[in-house]
Amino acid sequence: MNAVRSDVLVLGGGVIGLSCALALLRRGMSVRVLDRGMPGCGASHGNCGTLTPSHAIPLTVPGMPWKALHWMLRRDAPLYVNPRPDWHRWRWLLGFARRCNLALAERTAVVRAAILQRSWTLLPRVLVEEGIECEYAPAGNLFVYRDARSLAGDRVEIEWLHRLGIAASVLRGDEVEAMEPALLPGVAGGVLHADDAQLRPDRLVDGLARRVRECGGAIEADTAIEGFHCTGRRVDAVRTSRGEFSGERVLMALGAWTPQIAAKLDLRIPIQPGKGYSITMSRPEPCPRRALVLREPSVCVTAWGSGYRLGSTMEFSGYDESLNRTRLDALRRGARDYLRVPLGAELREEWWGWRPMCMDEIPLIGPVRRWNNLLLATGHGMLGVSMSAATAELVASLVTGGKPVLDATAYSPTRFGI
Ligand SMILES: Cc1cc2nc3c(=O)[nH]c(=O)nc-3n(C[C@H](O)[C@H](O)[C@H](O)COP(=O)(O)OP(=O)(O)OC[C@H]3O[C@@H](n4cnc5c(N)ncnc54)[C@H](O)[C@@H]3O)c2cc1C
């Protein structure tokens, strides 16, 4: 059977695959997206939907490995590493720990800030031009502290953000309480990231998928990628549960699943799934006016006209698909300590998703050495929504031969010898 052919075959229909597909269609290419479920059924579905240049500083800072070791002892800690032996996980953790030094973290922060800020400029434009309604609001993101010591501990990062040109202003407790009447009294202080924004992520992916189809692209749902046919240095066709597909170029945007599928092409991808949880409810009353980060328990609160979500936590436990009650309860407990009405009356969804965590906290975007017609767009970790529009722009430039706005070498998978 002859494989169905397109200019670009996109593997994975999450926010990254769909954003890239749309940008490529807009440059006149024919595009087909394959996903084993419905588009947007992975990490792109139930995340917190915040657009956060404020998160430019990576986790690879000095002291993080010790913090993680300490947290390993608590199953409800914001970051949990399952201590069970798993060669892939431990190799990744070792590589991550080796990168926890200030000089590297400063370089990483510059590279992350560049793609976050470019996306911050592009995404609102894309939403208007494509007519995508996803409750986008440039309302800022407020970090709330109930312990003055933890705010003092974050001052170094606040100055670091200023050096990167990212807005962050420190507020007194009474100022924070006046801004957000939904908070319980006793706030020690806050940091307002005025340039951050928010949207409803499931509506974003629905809108992207709709526009991909309207622009002539095809989306093959319920199509699980099983393997590849290759000749020499070329990927000729992708074998799936629904037949074979091929593309002049193949773009792998499989999020946390990338290492599993890329292994079939002899590629070792330095990504581990970083599991996070969210709880979606109806809006409580009073409801926060903007996205909040409850700093000590690391709980993110996002409120839209259509609902309300508590999310976050980071768990390294491999490809474990269970919904961990302890970690869901930690979200509820965190919210109870900060908010007058922490939960909405109607529970709509309890969810988990795998963030594609790259060992150096920079996404992998661009061609690989081993295969002439394969590109990656993956490894966006905690920031896939925030980095999506600039990732799509970069991929479109690399595929069409245009001059990228971003420094493409900084994101190239070849930095890992891939
Ligand atoms: C709790 C939580 C909160 C978060 N909050 C934010 C936030 O506020 N802001 C932000 O920017 N980011 C946030 N993130 C991160 C963000 O969700 C991810 O970075 C982003 O969704 C990754 O997108 P993706 O397209 O790479 O991956 P995914 O959305 O996971 O897409 C990968 C796709 O590949 C498909 N696939 C996998 N295997 C196969 C196969 N064999 N065949 C075919 N298809 C396959 C999957 O079905 C899936 O649709 C959060 C994540 C979590 C878990």
Coordinates of C-alpha atoms and ligand atoms in Angstrom, one line a residue:
M1 CA 0.0 0.0 0.0
N2 CA 1.3 3.5 -0.9
A3 CA 1.7 5.8 2.2
V4 CA -0.5 8.9 2.3
R5 CA 2.0 11.8 1.6
S6 CA 2.2 15.5 2.7
D7 CA 5.0 18.1 2.7
V8 CA 5.2 17.9 6.5
L9 CA 3.9 15.0 8.6
V10 CA 3.5 16.1 12.2
L11 CA 3.6 13.4 14.9
G12 CA 1.6 14.5 17.9
G13 CA -1.4 16.8 18.1
G14 CA -0.7 18.7 21.3
V15 CA -0.3 22.5 21.6
I16 CA 3.2 22.2 20.0
G17 CA 2.3 19.9 17.1
L18 CA -0.9 21.9 16.3
S19 CA 0.8 25.3 16.5
C20 CA 3.6 24.1 14.2
A21 CA 1.1 22.6 11.8
L22 CA -0.8 25.9 11.5
A23 CA 2.3 27.9 11.0
L24 CA 3.5 25.6 8.2
L25 CA 0.0 25.7 6.5
R26 CA 0.2 29.5 6.7
R27 CA 3.5 29.2 4.7
G28 CA 1.8 27.2 2.0
M29 CA 2.9 23.7 2.9
S30 CA 0.6 20.6 3.0
V31 CA 0.4 19.2 6.5
R32 CA -1.0 16.1 8.2
V33 CA -1.1 15.6 12.0
L34 CA -1.2 12.2 13.6
D35 CA -2.3 11.6 17.2
R36 CA -3.2 8.4 19.0
G37 CA -6.1 10.1 20.7
M38 CA -8.0 13.3 20.0
P39 CA -5.9 16.4 19.4
G40 CA -4.9 18.0 22.7
C41 CA -5.5 14.9 24.8
G42 CA -2.0 14.9 26.3
A43 CA -0.4 17.5 28.6
S44 CA -2.0 20.3 26.6
H45 CA -5.4 19.5 28.0
G46 CA -5.6 20.2 31.7
N47 CA -2.6 22.4 32.4
C48 CA -2.8 25.7 34.2
G49 CA -2.9 27.8 31.0
T50 CA -0.6 30.5 32.2
L51 CA 1.7 32.3 29.8
T52 CA 4.7 33.1 31.9
P53 CA 7.9 34.9 30.9
S54 CA 8.3 35.1 34.7
H55 CA 9.3 31.4 34.6
A56 CA 12.4 32.0 32.6
I57 CA 14.8 31.0 35.4
P58 CA 15.3 27.2 35.1
L59 CA 15.1 24.6 37.8
T60 CA 18.8 23.8 37.2
V61 CA 20.0 26.3 39.9
P62 CA 22.6 25.5 42.6
G63 CA 21.0 23.7 45.6
M64 CA 18.2 22.1 43.6
P65 CA 19.5 18.5 43.9
W66 CA 19.6 18.8 47.7
K67 CA 16.1 20.2 47.8
A68 CA 14.9 17.4 45.6
L69 CA 16.6 14.8 47.9
H70 CA 14.9 16.3 50.9
W71 CA 11.5 16.4 49.2
M72 CA 11.9 12.7 48.2
L73 CA 11.0 11.8 51.8
R74 CA 7.6 13.5 51.5
R75 CA 5.0 12.1 49.0
D76 CA 3.0 15.4 49.1
A77 CA 6.0 17.7 48.4
P78 CA 5.8 20.0 45.4
L79 CA 8.6 18.0 43.7
Y80 CA 8.7 14.3 44.2
V81 CA 11.2 11.8 42.8
N82 CA 10.2 8.2 43.1
P83 CA 13.3 6.5 44.6
R84 CA 12.6 3.1 42.8
P85 CA 15.5 2.1 40.6
D86 CA 14.9 3.0 36.9
W87 CA 18.0 3.4 34.8
H88 CA 16.5 6.0 32.4
R89 CA 15.2 8.2 35.2
W90 CA 18.4 8.1 37.2
R91 CA 20.6 8.8 34.2
W92 CA 18.3 11.8 33.5
L93 CA 18.4 13.0 37.1
L94 CA 22.2 12.7 37.1
G95 CA 22.4 14.8 33.9
F96 CA 20.0 17.3 35.4
A97 CA 22.0 17.5 38.7
R98 CA 25.3 18.0 36.8
R99 CA 23.7 21.1 35.1
C100 CA 22.8 22.7 38.4
N101 CA 25.4 25.5 38.5
L102 CA 25.0 29.2 38.3
A103 CA 27.0 29.9 35.0
L104 CA 24.9 27.4 33.1
A105 CA 21.7 28.4 34.7
E106 CA 22.4 32.0 33.6
R107 CA 22.9 31.0 30.0
T108 CA 19.8 28.8 30.1
A109 CA 17.7 31.6 31.5
V110 CA 18.7 33.9 28.6
V111 CA 17.7 31.2 26.1
R112 CA 14.4 30.5 27.8
A113 CA 13.6 34.2 28.2
A114 CA 14.2 34.7 24.4
I115 CA 11.6 32.1 23.4
L116 CA 9.2 33.0 26.1
Q117 CA 9.3 36.7 25.2
R118 CA 9.0 36.0 21.5
S119 CA 5.9 33.8 22.2
W120 CA 4.5 36.4 24.5
T121 CA 4.5 38.9 21.5
L122 CA 3.3 36.4 18.9
L123 CA 0.6 34.4 20.6
P124 CA -2.0 37.2 21.1
R125 CA -1.5 38.1 17.5
V126 CA -2.1 34.5 16.3
L127 CA -5.2 34.3 18.4
V128 CA -6.7 37.4 16.8
E129 CA -5.6 36.6 13.2
E130 CA -6.9 33.0 13.5
G131 CA -10.1 33.9 15.4
I132 CA -9.3 31.6 18.3
E133 CA -11.4 32.3 21.4
C134 CA -9.8 30.8 24.4
E135 CA -10.4 33.3 27.2
Y136 CA -7.0 34.9 26.7
A137 CA -6.4 37.6 29.3
P138 CA -3.2 39.6 29.9
A139 CA -4.0 39.9 33.6
G140 CA -0.6 39.2 35.1
N141 CA 0.4 36.5 37.5
L142 CA 0.6 37.2 41.3
F143 CA 2.9 35.1 43.5
V144 CA 1.5 35.1 47.1
Y145 CA 3.6 34.5 50.2
R146 CA 2.4 33.8 53.7
D147 CA 6.0 33.5 55.0
A148 CA 8.2 36.6 54.8
R149 CA 11.3 34.4 54.7
S150 CA 10.3 32.6 51.5
L151 CA 9.7 36.0 49.8
A152 CA 13.1 37.2 51.1
G153 CA 14.6 33.9 49.6
D154 CA 13.1 34.8 46.2
R155 CA 14.6 38.3 46.0
V156 CA 17.7 37.0 44.1
E157 CA 15.4 35.5 41.4
I158 CA 13.4 38.8 41.2
E159 CA 16.6 40.7 40.5
W160 CA 17.7 38.1 38.0
L161 CA 14.3 38.5 36.2
H162 CA 14.9 42.3 36.0
R163 CA 18.3 41.7 34.4
L164 CA 16.5 39.6 31.8
G165 CA 14.0 42.4 31.1
I166 CA 11.0 40.6 32.7
A167 CA 8.6 42.5 34.9
A168 CA 8.5 41.5 38.6
S169 CA 7.4 44.0 41.4
V170 CA 7.4 43.2 45.1
L171 CA 4.3 44.1 47.0
R172 CA 3.4 44.4 50.7
G173 CA 0.9 42.0 52.2
D174 CA -1.8 44.6 52.6
E175 CA -1.3 45.6 48.9
V176 CA -1.7 42.0 47.8
E177 CA -4.9 41.6 50.0
A178 CA -6.4 44.7 48.5
M179 CA -5.7 43.5 44.9
E180 CA -7.1 40.0 45.6
P181 CA -10.1 40.0 48.1
A182 CA -10.4 36.3 47.5
L183 CA -7.3 35.8 49.7
L184 CA -7.4 35.0 53.4
P185 CA -5.8 37.7 55.7
G186 CA -2.3 37.1 56.8
V187 CA -0.5 37.5 53.5
A188 CA 3.2 38.4 54.1
G189 CA 3.8 39.8 50.6
G190 CA 3.7 39.2 46.9
V191 CA 5.4 39.5 43.6
L192 CA 3.4 40.8 40.6
H193 CA 4.5 39.6 37.2
A194 CA 2.5 42.1 35.3
D195 CA 3.4 40.8 31.8
D196 CA 2.2 37.3 32.3
A197 CA -1.1 36.2 30.8
Q198 CA -3.5 33.3 30.9
L199 CA -5.9 31.4 28.7
R200 CA -8.0 28.2 28.7
P201 CA -5.6 25.6 27.3
D202 CA -8.3 23.1 26.1
R203 CA -10.0 25.8 24.2
L204 CA -6.6 26.9 22.7
V205 CA -6.0 23.4 21.3
D206 CA -9.6 23.1 20.1
G207 CA -9.2 26.4 18.2
L208 CA -5.8 25.4 16.8
A209 CA -7.2 22.1 15.6
R210 CA -10.2 23.8 14.0
R211 CA -7.9 26.3 12.2
V212 CA -5.6 23.5 11.0
R213 CA -8.5 21.8 9.3
E214 CA -10.0 25.1 7.9
C215 CA -6.6 25.9 6.4
G216 CA -6.6 22.6 4.5
G217 CA -4.5 20.5 6.9
A218 CA -5.6 17.0 7.9
I219 CA -5.7 15.6 11.5
E220 CA -5.7 11.8 11.9
A221 CA -7.1 11.1 15.4
D222 CA -7.0 7.7 17.0
T223 CA -3.9 6.9 15.0
A224 CA -1.1 5.4 17.1
I225 CA 2.4 5.6 15.7
E226 CA 4.0 2.1 15.9
G227 CA 7.2 2.3 13.9
F228 CA 9.0 3.6 10.8
H229 CA 10.3 2.6 7.4
C230 CA 13.6 4.1 6.7
T231 CA 16.2 4.0 3.9
G232 CA 19.7 5.3 4.5
R233 CA 19.4 8.5 6.4
R234 CA 15.7 9.1 5.4
V235 CA 12.5 8.4 7.3
D236 CA 10.3 7.1 4.4
A237 CA 7.1 6.3 6.1
V238 CA 5.5 6.2 9.6
R239 CA 3.6 2.9 10.4
T240 CA 0.5 3.5 12.5
S241 CA -2.6 1.6 13.8
R242 CA -4.4 3.1 10.7
G243 CA -2.0 2.5 7.9
E244 CA 1.1 4.3 6.7
F245 CA 1.8 8.0 6.3
S246 CA 4.8 9.8 4.9
G247 CA 6.1 13.3 4.6
E248 CA 8.8 15.2 2.7
R249 CA 9.7 16.2 6.3
V250 CA 8.6 14.5 9.5
L251 CA 8.2 16.7 12.7
M252 CA 8.2 14.8 15.9
A253 CA 6.1 16.7 18.6
L254 CA 5.2 13.8 20.9
G255 CA 5.7 15.6 24.2
A256 CA 6.7 13.3 27.0
W257 CA 6.3 10.2 24.7
T258 CA 9.1 11.4 22.4
P259 CA 11.8 9.2 23.9
Q260 CA 9.7 6.0 23.5
I261 CA 8.9 6.6 19.8
A262 CA 12.3 8.2 18.9
A263 CA 14.1 5.1 20.3
K264 CA 12.6 3.3 17.3
L265 CA 14.8 5.6 15.2
D266 CA 17.9 5.0 17.3
L267 CA 17.6 8.4 18.9
R268 CA 18.2 8.8 22.7
I269 CA 16.2 11.8 23.8
P270 CA 17.0 13.4 27.2
I271 CA 13.4 13.8 28.3
Q272 CA 11.6 12.4 31.3
P273 CA 7.8 12.7 32.1
G274 CA 7.3 15.2 34.9
K275 CA 3.8 14.4 36.1
G276 CA 1.6 17.2 37.3
Y277 CA -2.1 17.3 38.5
S278 CA -5.0 19.6 38.2
I279 CA -8.5 19.9 39.6
T280 CA -11.1 21.9 37.6
M281 CA -14.2 23.2 39.2
S282 CA -16.9 25.8 38.8
R283 CA -15.9 29.3 40.0
P284 CA -16.0 29.9 43.7
E285 CA -17.2 33.2 45.0
P286 CA -15.1 35.3 45.7
C287 CA -12.8 34.2 42.9
P288 CA -9.3 35.4 42.2
R289 CA -9.0 38.1 39.6
R290 CA -5.8 36.9 38.0
A291 CA -3.7 33.8 38.0
L292 CA -2.0 33.2 41.4
V293 CA 0.9 31.1 42.5
L294 CA 0.6 30.1 46.1
R295 CA 4.2 30.2 46.7
E296 CA 5.0 28.0 49.7
P297 CA 2.9 24.9 48.6
S298 CA 3.6 25.8 44.9
V299 CA 0.0 25.6 43.8
C300 CA -1.2 27.5 40.7
V301 CA -4.7 28.9 40.7
T302 CA -6.3 30.0 37.4
A303 CA -9.7 31.4 37.1
W304 CA -11.5 31.9 33.8
G305 CA -15.1 33.1 33.0
S306 CA -15.9 29.4 32.4
G307 CA -14.2 27.8 35.4
Y308 CA -11.5 27.5 38.0
R309 CA -8.4 25.3 38.2
L310 CA -5.9 24.3 40.9
G311 CA -2.8 22.8 39.4
S312 CA 0.9 22.0 39.6
T313 CA 3.1 19.5 41.5
M314 CA 6.0 17.7 39.8
E315 CA 6.5 14.0 40.1
F316 CA 9.3 12.0 38.5
S317 CA 7.8 8.5 38.6
G318 CA 8.4 7.4 35.0
Y319 CA 5.4 6.5 32.8
D320 CA 3.1 5.8 35.7
E321 CA -0.5 6.4 34.8
S322 CA -2.2 6.4 38.2
L323 CA -4.0 9.4 39.7
N324 CA -2.3 10.0 43.0
R325 CA -4.8 11.0 45.7
T326 CA -2.1 12.3 48.0
R327 CA -0.9 14.8 45.4
L328 CA -4.4 15.9 44.4
D329 CA -5.2 16.5 48.1
A330 CA -2.0 18.5 48.4
L331 CA -3.5 20.9 45.8
R332 CA -6.7 21.3 47.8
R333 CA -4.8 21.7 51.1
G334 CA -2.6 24.4 49.6
A335 CA -5.6 26.4 48.4
R336 CA -7.3 26.1 51.8
D337 CA -4.5 27.9 53.5
Y338 CA -4.7 30.9 51.2
L339 CA -8.2 31.4 49.8
R340 CA -11.5 32.3 51.5
V341 CA -13.4 29.9 49.3
P342 CA -10.7 27.5 48.0
L343 CA -13.0 25.2 46.0
G344 CA -15.8 25.6 43.5
A345 CA -19.1 23.9 44.3
E346 CA -19.0 21.7 41.2
L347 CA -16.1 19.3 40.6
R348 CA -15.6 19.0 36.8
E349 CA -12.3 17.1 36.3
E350 CA -9.4 15.6 38.2
W351 CA -6.6 15.2 35.8
W352 CA -2.9 14.4 35.5
G353 CA -0.5 15.1 32.6
W354 CA 3.1 14.4 31.7
R355 CA 5.3 17.5 31.1
P356 CA 8.1 16.7 28.6
M357 CA 11.1 17.6 30.9
C358 CA 14.3 18.1 29.0
M359 CA 17.5 17.5 31.0
D360 CA 18.8 21.0 30.4
E361 CA 15.4 22.8 30.7
I362 CA 15.6 24.1 27.1
P363 CA 13.2 22.7 24.4
L364 CA 14.6 20.6 21.6
I365 CA 13.7 22.3 18.4
G366 CA 15.2 21.6 14.9
P367 CA 16.7 18.9 12.7
V368 CA 18.6 15.9 14.1
R369 CA 22.0 14.6 12.8
R370 CA 21.0 11.0 12.2
W371 CA 18.0 11.6 9.8
N372 CA 18.0 14.1 6.9
N373 CA 14.2 14.7 7.0
L374 CA 13.4 14.6 10.7
L375 CA 12.9 17.5 13.0
L376 CA 12.0 17.6 16.7
A377 CA 9.8 20.1 18.6
T378 CA 9.5 18.8 22.1
G379 CA 10.9 19.0 25.6
H380 CA 9.0 22.2 26.6
G381 CA 8.7 21.1 30.2
M382 CA 6.5 23.3 32.4
L383 CA 6.2 25.9 29.6
G384 CA 4.8 24.4 26.4
V385 CA 1.8 26.7 26.2
S386 CA 4.0 29.7 27.0
M387 CA 6.5 28.8 24.3
S388 CA 4.2 27.4 21.6
A389 CA 3.9 30.3 19.2
A390 CA 7.6 31.0 19.0
T391 CA 8.3 27.3 18.6
A392 CA 5.9 27.2 15.7
E393 CA 7.6 30.2 14.1
L394 CA 11.1 28.7 14.5
V395 CA 10.0 25.3 13.1
A396 CA 8.3 27.1 10.1
S397 CA 11.6 29.1 9.4
L398 CA 13.7 25.9 9.7
V399 CA 11.4 24.0 7.3
T400 CA 11.0 26.7 4.7
G401 CA 14.6 28.0 4.8
G402 CA 13.6 31.4 6.2
K403 CA 15.9 33.3 8.6
P404 CA 14.8 32.5 12.2
V405 CA 14.0 35.3 14.5
L406 CA 15.5 33.3 17.5
D407 CA 19.0 31.9 17.6
A408 CA 18.2 28.4 16.3
T409 CA 21.4 26.9 17.6
A410 CA 20.4 27.5 21.2
Y411 CA 17.4 25.1 20.8
S412 CA 19.0 22.6 18.4
P413 CA 18.9 18.9 19.5
T414 CA 22.4 18.6 18.2
R415 CA 23.6 20.0 21.6
F416 CA 23.0 16.5 22.9
G417 CA 24.7 14.9 19.9
I418 CA 21.3 13.8 18.6
Ligands
LIG1 C1 -0.2 20.3 35.8 C2 0.4 21.0 34.7 C3 0.3 22.4 34.6 C4 1.0 23.0 33.5 N1 0.8 24.4 33.4 C5 1.3 25.1 32.4 C6 1.1 26.4 32.3 O1 0.5 27.1 33.1 N2 1.7 27.1 31.2 C7 2.5 26.4 30.3 O2 3.0 27.0 29.4 N3 2.6 25.1 30.4 C8 2.1 24.4 31.4 N4 2.3 23.0 31.5 C9 3.1 22.3 30.5 C10 2.4 22.1 29.2 O3 1.2 21.4 29.5 C11 3.3 21.2 28.3 O4 4.6 21.7 28.2 C12 2.7 21.1 26.9 O5 1.3 20.8 26.9 C13 3.4 20.2 26.0 O6 2.8 20.1 24.8 P1 3.2 19.0 23.7 O7 2.4 19.3 22.5 O8 4.7 19.0 23.6 O9 2.8 17.6 24.4 P2 1.4 16.9 24.6 O10 0.3 17.9 24.7 O11 1.5 15.9 25.6 O12 1.1 16.3 23.2 C14 1.8 15.1 22.7 C15 0.8 14.3 21.9 O13 1.4 13.1 21.4 C16 0.4 12.1 21.3 N5 1.1 10.8 21.2 C17 1.9 10.2 22.2 N6 2.3 9.0 21.8 C18 1.7 8.8 20.5 C19 1.8 7.7 19.6 N7 2.5 6.6 19.8 N8 1.1 7.9 18.4 C20 0.5 9.0 18.1 N9 0.4 10.1 19.0 C21 1.0 10.0 20.2 C22 -0.4 12.3 22.5 O14 -1.7 11.7 22.4 C23 -0.4 13.8 22.7 O15 -1.6 14.4 22.2 C24 1.7 22.3 32.5 C25 1.7 20.9 32.6 C26 1.1 20.2 33.6 C27 1.1 18.7 33.7

